Coordinates of N, CA and C in Angstrom, one line a residue:
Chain A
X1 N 16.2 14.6 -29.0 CA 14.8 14.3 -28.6 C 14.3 15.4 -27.7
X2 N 12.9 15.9 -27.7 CA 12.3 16.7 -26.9 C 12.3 15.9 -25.5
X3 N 12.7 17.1 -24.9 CA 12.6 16.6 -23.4 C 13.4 17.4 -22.3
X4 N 13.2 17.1 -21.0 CA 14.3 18.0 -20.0 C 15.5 17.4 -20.0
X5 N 16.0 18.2 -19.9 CA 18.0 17.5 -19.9 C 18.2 18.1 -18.5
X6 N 18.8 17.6 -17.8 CA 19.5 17.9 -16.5 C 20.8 17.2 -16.2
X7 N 21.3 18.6 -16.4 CA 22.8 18.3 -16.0 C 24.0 18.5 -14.8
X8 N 24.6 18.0 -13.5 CA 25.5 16.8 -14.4 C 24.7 15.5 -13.7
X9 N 24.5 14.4 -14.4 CA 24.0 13.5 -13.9 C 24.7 12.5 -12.5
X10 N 25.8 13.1 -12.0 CA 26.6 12.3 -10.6 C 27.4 14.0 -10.6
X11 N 26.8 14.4 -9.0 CA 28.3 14.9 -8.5 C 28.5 14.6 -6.7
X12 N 29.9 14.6 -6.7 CA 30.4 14.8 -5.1 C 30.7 16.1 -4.6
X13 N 29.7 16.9 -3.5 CA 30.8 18.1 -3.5 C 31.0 18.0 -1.9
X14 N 32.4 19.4 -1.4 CA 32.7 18.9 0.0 C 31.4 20.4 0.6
X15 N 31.3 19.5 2.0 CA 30.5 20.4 2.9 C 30.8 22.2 2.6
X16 N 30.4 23.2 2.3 CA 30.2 24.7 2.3 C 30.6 24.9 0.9
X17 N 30.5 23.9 -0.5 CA 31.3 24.3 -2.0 C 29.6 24.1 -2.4
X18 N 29.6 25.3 -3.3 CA 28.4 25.8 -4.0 C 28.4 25.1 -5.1
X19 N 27.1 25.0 -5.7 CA 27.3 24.3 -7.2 C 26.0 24.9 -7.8
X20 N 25.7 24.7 -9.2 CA 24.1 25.2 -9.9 C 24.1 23.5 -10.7
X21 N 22.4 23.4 -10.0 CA 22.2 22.3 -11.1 C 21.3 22.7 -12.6
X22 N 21.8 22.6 -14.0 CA 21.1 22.7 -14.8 C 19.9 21.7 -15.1
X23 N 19.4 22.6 -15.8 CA 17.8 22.2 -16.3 C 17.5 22.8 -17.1
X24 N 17.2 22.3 -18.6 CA 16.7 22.7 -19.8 C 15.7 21.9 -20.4
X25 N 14.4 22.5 -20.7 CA 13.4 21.8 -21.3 C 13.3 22.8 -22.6
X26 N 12.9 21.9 -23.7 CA 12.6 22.5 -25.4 C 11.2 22.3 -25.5
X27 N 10.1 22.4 -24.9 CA 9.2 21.6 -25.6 C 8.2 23.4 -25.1
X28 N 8.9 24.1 -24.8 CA 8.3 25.7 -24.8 C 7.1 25.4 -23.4
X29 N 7.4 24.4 -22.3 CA 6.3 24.6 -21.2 C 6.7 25.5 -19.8
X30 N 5.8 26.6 -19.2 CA 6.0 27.4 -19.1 C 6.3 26.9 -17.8
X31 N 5.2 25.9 -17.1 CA 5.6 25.3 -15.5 C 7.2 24.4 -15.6
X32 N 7.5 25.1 -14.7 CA 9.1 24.2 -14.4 C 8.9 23.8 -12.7
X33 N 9.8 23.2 -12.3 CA 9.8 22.4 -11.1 C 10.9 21.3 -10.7
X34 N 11.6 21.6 -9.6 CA 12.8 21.0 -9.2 C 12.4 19.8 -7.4
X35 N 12.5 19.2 -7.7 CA 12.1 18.1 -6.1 C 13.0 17.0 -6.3
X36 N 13.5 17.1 -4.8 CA 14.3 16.1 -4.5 C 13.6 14.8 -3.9
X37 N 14.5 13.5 -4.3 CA 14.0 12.5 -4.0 C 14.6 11.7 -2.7
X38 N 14.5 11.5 -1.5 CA 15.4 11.4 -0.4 C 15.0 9.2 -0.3
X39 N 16.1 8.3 0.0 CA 16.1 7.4 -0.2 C 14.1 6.6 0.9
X40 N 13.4 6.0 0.0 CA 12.3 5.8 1.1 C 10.9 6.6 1.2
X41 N 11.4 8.0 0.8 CA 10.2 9.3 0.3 C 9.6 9.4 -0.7
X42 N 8.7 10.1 -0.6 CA 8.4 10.9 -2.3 C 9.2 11.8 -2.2
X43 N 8.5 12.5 -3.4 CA 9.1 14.3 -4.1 C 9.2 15.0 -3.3
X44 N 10.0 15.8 -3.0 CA 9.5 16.9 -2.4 C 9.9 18.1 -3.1
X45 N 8.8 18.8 -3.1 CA 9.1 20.4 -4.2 C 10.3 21.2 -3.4
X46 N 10.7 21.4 -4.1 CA 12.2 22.8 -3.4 C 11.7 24.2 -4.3
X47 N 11.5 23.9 -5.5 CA 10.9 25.2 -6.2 C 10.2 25.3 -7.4
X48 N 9.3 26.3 -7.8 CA 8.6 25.7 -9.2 C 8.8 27.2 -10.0
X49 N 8.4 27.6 -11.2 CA 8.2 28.5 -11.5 C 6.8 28.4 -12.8
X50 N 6.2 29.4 -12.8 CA 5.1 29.1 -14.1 C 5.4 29.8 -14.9
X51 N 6.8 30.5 -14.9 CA 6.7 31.5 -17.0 C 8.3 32.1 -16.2
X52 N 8.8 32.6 -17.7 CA 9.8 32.9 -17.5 C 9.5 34.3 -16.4
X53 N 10.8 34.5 -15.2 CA 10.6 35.5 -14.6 C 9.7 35.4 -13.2
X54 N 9.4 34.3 -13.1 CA 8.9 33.9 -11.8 C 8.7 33.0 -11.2
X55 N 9.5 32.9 -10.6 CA 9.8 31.7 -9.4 C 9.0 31.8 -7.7
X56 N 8.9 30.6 -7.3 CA 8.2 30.5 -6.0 C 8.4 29.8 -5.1
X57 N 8.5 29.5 -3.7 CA 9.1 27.7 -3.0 C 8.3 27.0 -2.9
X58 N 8.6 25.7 -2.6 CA 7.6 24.8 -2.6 C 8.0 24.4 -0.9
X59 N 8.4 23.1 -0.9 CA 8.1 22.5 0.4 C 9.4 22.7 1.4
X60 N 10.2 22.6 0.1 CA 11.7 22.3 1.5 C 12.7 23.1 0.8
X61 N 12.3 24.4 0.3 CA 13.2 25.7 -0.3 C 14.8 25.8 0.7
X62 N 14.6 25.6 1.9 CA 16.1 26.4 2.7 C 17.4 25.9 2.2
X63 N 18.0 26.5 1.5 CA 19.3 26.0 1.0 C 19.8 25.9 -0.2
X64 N 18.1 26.6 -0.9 CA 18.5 26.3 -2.1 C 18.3 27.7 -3.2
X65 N 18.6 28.0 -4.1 CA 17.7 29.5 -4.9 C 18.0 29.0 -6.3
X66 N 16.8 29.6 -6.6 CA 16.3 29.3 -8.6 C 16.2 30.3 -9.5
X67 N 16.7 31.0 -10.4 CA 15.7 31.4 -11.3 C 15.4 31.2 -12.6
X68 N 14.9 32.4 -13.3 CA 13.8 31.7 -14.6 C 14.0 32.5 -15.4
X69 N 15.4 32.8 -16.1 CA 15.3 34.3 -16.9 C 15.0 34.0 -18.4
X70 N 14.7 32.6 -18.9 CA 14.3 32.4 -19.9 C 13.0 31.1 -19.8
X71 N 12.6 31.0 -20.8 CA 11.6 29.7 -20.8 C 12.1 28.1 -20.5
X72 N 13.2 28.5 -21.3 CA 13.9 27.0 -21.4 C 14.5 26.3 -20.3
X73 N 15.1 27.3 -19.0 CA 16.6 27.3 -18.4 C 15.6 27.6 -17.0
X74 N 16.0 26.4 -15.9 CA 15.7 26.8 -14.5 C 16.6 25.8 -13.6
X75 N 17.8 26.9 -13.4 CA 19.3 26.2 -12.6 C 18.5 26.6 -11.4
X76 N 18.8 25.0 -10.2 CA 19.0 25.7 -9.2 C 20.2 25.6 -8.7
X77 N 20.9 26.3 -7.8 CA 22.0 26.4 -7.3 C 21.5 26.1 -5.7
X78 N 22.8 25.7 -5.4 CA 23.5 25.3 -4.0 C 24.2 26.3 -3.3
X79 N 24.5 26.8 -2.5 CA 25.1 27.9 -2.0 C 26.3 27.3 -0.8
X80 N 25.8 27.0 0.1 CA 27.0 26.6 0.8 C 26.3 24.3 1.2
X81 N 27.1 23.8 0.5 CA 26.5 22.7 0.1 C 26.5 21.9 2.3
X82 N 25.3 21.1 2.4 CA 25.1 20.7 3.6 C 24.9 19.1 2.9
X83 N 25.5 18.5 4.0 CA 25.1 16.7 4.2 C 23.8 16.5 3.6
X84 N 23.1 17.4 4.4 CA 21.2 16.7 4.6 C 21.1 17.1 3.0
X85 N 21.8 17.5 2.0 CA 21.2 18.1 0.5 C 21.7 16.9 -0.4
X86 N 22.4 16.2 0.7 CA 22.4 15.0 -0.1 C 21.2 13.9 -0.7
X87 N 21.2 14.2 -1.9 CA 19.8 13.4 -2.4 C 19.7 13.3 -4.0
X88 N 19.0 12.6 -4.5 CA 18.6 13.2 -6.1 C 17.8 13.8 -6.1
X89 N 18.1 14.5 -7.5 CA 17.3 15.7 -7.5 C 16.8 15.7 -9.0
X90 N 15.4 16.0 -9.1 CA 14.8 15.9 -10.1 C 14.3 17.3 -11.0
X91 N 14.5 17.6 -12.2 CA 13.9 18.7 -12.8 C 12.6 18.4 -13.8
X92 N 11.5 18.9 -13.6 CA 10.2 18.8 -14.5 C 9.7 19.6 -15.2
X93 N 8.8 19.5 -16.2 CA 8.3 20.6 -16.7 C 6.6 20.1 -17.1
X94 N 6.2 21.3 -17.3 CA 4.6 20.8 -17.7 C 3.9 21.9 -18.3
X95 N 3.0 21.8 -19.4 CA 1.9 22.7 -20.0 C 0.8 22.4 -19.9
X96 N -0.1 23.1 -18.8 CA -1.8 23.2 -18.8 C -2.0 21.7 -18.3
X97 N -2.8 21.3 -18.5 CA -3.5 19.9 -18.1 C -2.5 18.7 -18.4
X98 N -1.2 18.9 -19.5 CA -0.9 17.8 -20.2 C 0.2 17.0 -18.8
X99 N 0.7 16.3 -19.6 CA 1.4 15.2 -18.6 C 2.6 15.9 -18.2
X100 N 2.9 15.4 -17.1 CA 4.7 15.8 -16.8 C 6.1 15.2 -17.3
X101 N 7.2 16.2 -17.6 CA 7.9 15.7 -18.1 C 8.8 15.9 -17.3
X102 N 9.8 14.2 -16.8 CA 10.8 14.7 -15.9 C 11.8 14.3 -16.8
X103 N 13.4 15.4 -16.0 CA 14.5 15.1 -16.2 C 14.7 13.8 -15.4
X104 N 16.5 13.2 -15.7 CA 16.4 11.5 -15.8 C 17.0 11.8 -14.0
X105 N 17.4 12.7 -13.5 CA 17.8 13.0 -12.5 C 19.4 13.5 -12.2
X106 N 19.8 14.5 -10.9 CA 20.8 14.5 -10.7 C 21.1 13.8 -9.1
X107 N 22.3 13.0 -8.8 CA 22.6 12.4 -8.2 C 23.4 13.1 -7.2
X108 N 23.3 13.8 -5.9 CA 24.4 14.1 -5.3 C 24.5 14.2 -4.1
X109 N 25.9 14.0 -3.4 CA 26.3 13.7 -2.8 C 27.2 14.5 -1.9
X110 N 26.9 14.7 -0.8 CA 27.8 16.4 0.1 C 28.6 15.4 1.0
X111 N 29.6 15.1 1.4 CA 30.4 14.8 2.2 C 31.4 16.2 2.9
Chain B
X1 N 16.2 3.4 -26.7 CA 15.7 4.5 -25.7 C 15.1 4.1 -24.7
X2 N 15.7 4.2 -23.0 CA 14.6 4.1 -22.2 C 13.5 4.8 -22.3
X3 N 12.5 4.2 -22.1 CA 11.2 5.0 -21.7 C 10.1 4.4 -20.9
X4 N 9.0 5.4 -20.0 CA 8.2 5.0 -19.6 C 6.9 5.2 -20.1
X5 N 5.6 4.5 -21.0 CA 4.2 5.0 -20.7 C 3.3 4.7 -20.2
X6 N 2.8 5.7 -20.2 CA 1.5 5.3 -18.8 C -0.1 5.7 -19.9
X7 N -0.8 4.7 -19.5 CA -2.3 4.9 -20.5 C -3.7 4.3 -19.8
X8 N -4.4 5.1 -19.4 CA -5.0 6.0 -20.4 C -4.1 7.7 -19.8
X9 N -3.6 8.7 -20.5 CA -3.5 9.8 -20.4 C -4.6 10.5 -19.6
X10 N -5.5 10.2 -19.5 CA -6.5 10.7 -18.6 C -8.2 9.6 -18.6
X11 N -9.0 10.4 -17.3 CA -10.1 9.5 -16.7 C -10.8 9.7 -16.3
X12 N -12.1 9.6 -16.3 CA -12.8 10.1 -15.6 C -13.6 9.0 -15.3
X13 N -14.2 8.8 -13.8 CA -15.2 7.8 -13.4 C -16.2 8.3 -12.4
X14 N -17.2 7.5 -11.9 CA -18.0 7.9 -10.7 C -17.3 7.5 -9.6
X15 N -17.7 8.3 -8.5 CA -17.2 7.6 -7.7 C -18.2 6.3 -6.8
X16 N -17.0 5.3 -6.8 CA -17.2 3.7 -6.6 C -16.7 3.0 -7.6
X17 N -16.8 3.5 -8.3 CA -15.9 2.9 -9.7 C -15.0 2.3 -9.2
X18 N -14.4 1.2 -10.2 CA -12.7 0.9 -9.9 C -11.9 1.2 -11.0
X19 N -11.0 1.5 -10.8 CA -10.2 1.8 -12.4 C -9.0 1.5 -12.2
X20 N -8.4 1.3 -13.7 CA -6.7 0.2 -13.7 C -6.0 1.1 -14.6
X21 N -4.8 1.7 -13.7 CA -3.9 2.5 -14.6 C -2.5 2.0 -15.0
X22 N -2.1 1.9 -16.2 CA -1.4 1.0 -16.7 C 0.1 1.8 -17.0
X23 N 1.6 1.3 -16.5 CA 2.4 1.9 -16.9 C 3.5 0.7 -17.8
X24 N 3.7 1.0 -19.2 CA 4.9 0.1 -19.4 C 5.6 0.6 -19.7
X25 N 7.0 -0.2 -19.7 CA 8.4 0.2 -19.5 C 9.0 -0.2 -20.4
X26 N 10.3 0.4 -21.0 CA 11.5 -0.2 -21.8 C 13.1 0.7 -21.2
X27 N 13.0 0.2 -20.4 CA 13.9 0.8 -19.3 C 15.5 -0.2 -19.3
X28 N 17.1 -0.2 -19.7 CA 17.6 -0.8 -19.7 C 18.5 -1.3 -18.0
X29 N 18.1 -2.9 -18.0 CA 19.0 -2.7 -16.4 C 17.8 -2.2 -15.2
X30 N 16.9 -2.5 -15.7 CA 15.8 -2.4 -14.7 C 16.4 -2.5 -12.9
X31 N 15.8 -1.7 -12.4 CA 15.9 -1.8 -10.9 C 14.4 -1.7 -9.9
X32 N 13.9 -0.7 -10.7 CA 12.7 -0.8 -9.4 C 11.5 0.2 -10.1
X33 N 10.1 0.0 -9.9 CA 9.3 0.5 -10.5 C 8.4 1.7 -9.1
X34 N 8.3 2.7 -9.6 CA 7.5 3.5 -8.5 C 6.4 4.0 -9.1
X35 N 4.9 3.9 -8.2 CA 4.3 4.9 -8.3 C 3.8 6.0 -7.1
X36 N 3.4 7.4 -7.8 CA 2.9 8.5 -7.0 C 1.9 8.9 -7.2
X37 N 1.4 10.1 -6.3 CA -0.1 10.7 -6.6 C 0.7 11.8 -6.6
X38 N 0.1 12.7 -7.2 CA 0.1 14.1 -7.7 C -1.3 14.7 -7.3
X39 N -1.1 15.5 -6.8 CA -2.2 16.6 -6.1 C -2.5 17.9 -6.3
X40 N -1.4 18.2 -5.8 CA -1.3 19.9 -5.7 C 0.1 19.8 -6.8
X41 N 1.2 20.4 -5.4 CA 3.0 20.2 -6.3 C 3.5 19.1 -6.7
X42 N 3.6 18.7 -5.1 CA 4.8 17.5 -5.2 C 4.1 16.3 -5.3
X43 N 4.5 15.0 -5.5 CA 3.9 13.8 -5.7 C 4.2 13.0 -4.1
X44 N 3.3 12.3 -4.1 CA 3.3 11.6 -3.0 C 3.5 10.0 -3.2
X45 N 4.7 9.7 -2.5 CA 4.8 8.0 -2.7 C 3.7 7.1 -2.5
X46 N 3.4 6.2 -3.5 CA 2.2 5.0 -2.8 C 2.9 4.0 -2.7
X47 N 3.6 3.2 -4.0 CA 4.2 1.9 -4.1 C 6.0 1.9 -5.0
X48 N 6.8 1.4 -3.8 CA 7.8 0.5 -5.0 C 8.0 -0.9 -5.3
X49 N 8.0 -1.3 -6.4 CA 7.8 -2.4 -6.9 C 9.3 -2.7 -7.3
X50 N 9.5 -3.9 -6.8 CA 11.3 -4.7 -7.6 C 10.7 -6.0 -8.1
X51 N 9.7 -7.0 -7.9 CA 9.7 -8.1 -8.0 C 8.2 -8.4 -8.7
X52 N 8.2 -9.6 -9.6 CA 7.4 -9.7 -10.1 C 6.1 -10.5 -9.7
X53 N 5.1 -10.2 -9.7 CA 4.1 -11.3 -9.5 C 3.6 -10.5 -7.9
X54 N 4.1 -9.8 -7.4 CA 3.9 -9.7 -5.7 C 2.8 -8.4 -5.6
X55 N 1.4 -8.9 -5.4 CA 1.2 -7.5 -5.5 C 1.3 -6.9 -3.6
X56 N 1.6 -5.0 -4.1 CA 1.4 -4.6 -2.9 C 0.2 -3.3 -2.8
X57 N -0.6 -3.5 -1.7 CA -1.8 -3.1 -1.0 C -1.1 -2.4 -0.1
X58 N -2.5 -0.6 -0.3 CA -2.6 0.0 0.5 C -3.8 0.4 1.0
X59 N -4.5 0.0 1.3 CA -6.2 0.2 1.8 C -6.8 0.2 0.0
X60 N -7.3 0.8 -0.3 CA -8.1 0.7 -1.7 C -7.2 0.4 -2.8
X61 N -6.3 1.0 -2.6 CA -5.1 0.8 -3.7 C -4.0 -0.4 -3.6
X62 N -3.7 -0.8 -5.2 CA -2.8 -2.0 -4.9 C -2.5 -1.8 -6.3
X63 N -0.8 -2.4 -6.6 CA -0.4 -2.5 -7.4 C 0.5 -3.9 -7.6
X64 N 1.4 -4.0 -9.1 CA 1.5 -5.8 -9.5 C 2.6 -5.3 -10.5
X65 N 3.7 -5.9 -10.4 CA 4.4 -5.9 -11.6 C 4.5 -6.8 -12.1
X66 N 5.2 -6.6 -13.2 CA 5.4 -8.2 -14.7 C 6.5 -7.6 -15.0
X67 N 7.7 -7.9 -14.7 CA 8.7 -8.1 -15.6 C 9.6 -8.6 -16.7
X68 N 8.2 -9.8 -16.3 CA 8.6 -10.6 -18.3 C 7.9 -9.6 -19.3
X69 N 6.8 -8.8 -18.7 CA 5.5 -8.1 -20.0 C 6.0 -6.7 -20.2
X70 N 7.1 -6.8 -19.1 CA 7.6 -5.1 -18.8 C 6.4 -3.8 -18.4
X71 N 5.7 -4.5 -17.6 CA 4.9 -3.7 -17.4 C 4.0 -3.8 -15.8
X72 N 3.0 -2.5 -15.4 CA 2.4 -2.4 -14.5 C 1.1 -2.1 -14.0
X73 N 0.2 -2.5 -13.0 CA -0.9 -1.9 -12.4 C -1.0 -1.1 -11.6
X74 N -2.1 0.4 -11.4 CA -2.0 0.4 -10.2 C -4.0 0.1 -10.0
X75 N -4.0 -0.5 -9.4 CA -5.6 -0.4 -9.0 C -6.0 0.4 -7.9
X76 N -7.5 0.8 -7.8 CA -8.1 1.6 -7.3 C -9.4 1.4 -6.9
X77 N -10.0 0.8 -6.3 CA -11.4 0.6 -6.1 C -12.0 1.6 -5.4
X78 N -13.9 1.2 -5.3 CA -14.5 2.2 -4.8 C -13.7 3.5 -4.8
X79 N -13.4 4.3 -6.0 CA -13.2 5.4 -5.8 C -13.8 6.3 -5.2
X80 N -13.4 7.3 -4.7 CA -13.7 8.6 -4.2 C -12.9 9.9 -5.0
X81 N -14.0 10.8 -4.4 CA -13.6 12.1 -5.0 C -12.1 12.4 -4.2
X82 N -11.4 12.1 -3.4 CA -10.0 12.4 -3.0 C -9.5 11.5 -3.5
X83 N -9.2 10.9 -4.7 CA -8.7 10.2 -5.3 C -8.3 11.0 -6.3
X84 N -9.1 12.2 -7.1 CA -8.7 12.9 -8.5 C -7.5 13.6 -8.0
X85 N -6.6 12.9 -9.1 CA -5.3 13.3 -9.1 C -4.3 12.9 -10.4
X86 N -3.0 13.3 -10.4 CA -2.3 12.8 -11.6 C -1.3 11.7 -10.6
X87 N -1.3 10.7 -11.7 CA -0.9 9.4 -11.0 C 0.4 9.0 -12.0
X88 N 1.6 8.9 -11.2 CA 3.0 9.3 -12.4 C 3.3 7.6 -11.7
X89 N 3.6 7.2 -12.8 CA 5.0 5.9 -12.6 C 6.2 6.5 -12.9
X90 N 7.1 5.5 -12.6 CA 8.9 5.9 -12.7 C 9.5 5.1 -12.6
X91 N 10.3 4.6 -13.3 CA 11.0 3.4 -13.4 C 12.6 3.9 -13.2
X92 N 13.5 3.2 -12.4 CA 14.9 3.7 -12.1 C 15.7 2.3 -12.4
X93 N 16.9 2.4 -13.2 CA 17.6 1.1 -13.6 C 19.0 1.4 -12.3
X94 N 19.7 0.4 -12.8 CA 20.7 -0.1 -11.8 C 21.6 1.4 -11.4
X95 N 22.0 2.3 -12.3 CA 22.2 3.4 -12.7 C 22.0 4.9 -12.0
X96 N 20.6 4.3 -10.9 CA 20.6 5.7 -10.6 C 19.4 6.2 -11.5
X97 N 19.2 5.8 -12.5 CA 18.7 7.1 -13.5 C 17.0 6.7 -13.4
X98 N 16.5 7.8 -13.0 CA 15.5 7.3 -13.3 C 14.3 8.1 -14.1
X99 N 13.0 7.6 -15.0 CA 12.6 7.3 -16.0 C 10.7 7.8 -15.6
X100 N 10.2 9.0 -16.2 CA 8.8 9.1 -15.5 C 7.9 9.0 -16.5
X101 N 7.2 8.5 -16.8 CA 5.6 8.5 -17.6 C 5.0 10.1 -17.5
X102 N 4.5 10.7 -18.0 CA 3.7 11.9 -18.3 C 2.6 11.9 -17.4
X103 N 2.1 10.6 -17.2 CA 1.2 10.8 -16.1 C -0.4 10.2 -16.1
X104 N -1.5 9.7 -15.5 CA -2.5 9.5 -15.8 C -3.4 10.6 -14.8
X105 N -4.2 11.5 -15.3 CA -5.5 12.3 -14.7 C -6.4 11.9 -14.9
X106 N -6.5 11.1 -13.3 CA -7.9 10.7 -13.0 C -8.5 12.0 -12.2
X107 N -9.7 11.5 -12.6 CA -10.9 12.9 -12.2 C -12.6 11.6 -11.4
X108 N -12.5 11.9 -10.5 CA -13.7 11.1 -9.7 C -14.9 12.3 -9.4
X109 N -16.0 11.7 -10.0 CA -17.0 12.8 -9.9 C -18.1 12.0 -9.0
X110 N -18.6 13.1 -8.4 CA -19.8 12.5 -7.3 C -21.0 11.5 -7.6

């Protein structure tokens, strides 16, 4: 089925172990978009990109880096993983006016 | 297949208007129903919903679940022009996983 796939759906990692979250959308939309969800909050944007090749931060970028080397694919990665990044984390996509499409979420957890 | 939809896909009213945005669900293992506003980037929390029949109020806005109809409100009165926005439900099961509607764009004109 058309739609974002984000993968892995649960992980544990320990405090300073790096990881990349995948994100693939098929439906050829050029806006991508990654926000985490913290238990009690909304969204908050970490990064977006509008076309392959450009990426931008959004609200709460520190800790995190994206990019966009194709249409389909916008991993972000973890670098030295911290407690506070513990949260889910959502991947979206969107074309022009139409509706948003999210991934089902990744779940994680920094001990 | 879980899924969420939300209808009408888009709206437009005057402002004072009231308008009712509809989300239903087929979500397995239900846990909790959320709605946001969309603005600019990120969405902003209004309501979580777990229980049926209760509605919850935030100054103009208020929303109501049904979990026998599998479905939701959000209402909106006297609108205003800071009201146009995209308005996302999301439904999340026992699981973790959670489930977003495409969205409703409302649009409030003077």
């Amino acid at each position: 089925n058309a739609g974002v796939t984000q993968t892995p759906k649960f992980r544990i990692l320990k405090i300073g172990q790096s990881m990349t979250l995948q994100c693939a959308q098929d439906m050829n939309h050029n806006y991508m978009y990654w926000y985490r969800q913290d238990p009690g909050m909304g969204l908050k944007l970490i990064y977006y990109s509008v076309g392959a090749g450009i990426t931008d931060k959004g609200e709460v970028p520190n800790g995190y880096n994206v990019s966009r080397s194709t249409t389909e694919d916008f991993p972000l990665r973890l670098e030295l993983a911290a407690p506070s990044q513990t949260s889910v984390y959502f991947c979206a996509s969107r074309q022009g006016d139409r509706g948003y499409t999210f991934g089902s979420g990744t779940r994680l957890t920094v001990v | 297949e879980d899924k969420v939809v939300q209808s009408p896909l888009s709206l437009v009213v005057h402002e004072g208007d009231t308008v009712t945005l509809n989300c239903s669900y087929e979500v397995t293992n239900f846990r909790s129903l959320l709605w946001y506003k969309q603005e600019k980037k990120a969405p902003t929390f209004l309501f979580m919903l777990t229980s049926s029949g209760i509605e919850k109020k935030s100054g103009r806005l208020s929303s109501i679940l049904d979990k026998k109809e599998l479905f939701s409100i959000l209402n909106i009165t006297a609108t205003q022009t800071g009201d146009s926005a995209v308005y996302l439900c999301a439904v999340s099961n026992t699981g973790n996983q959670f489930y977003f509607g495409t969205g409703t764009s409302l649009t409030v004109i003077p």
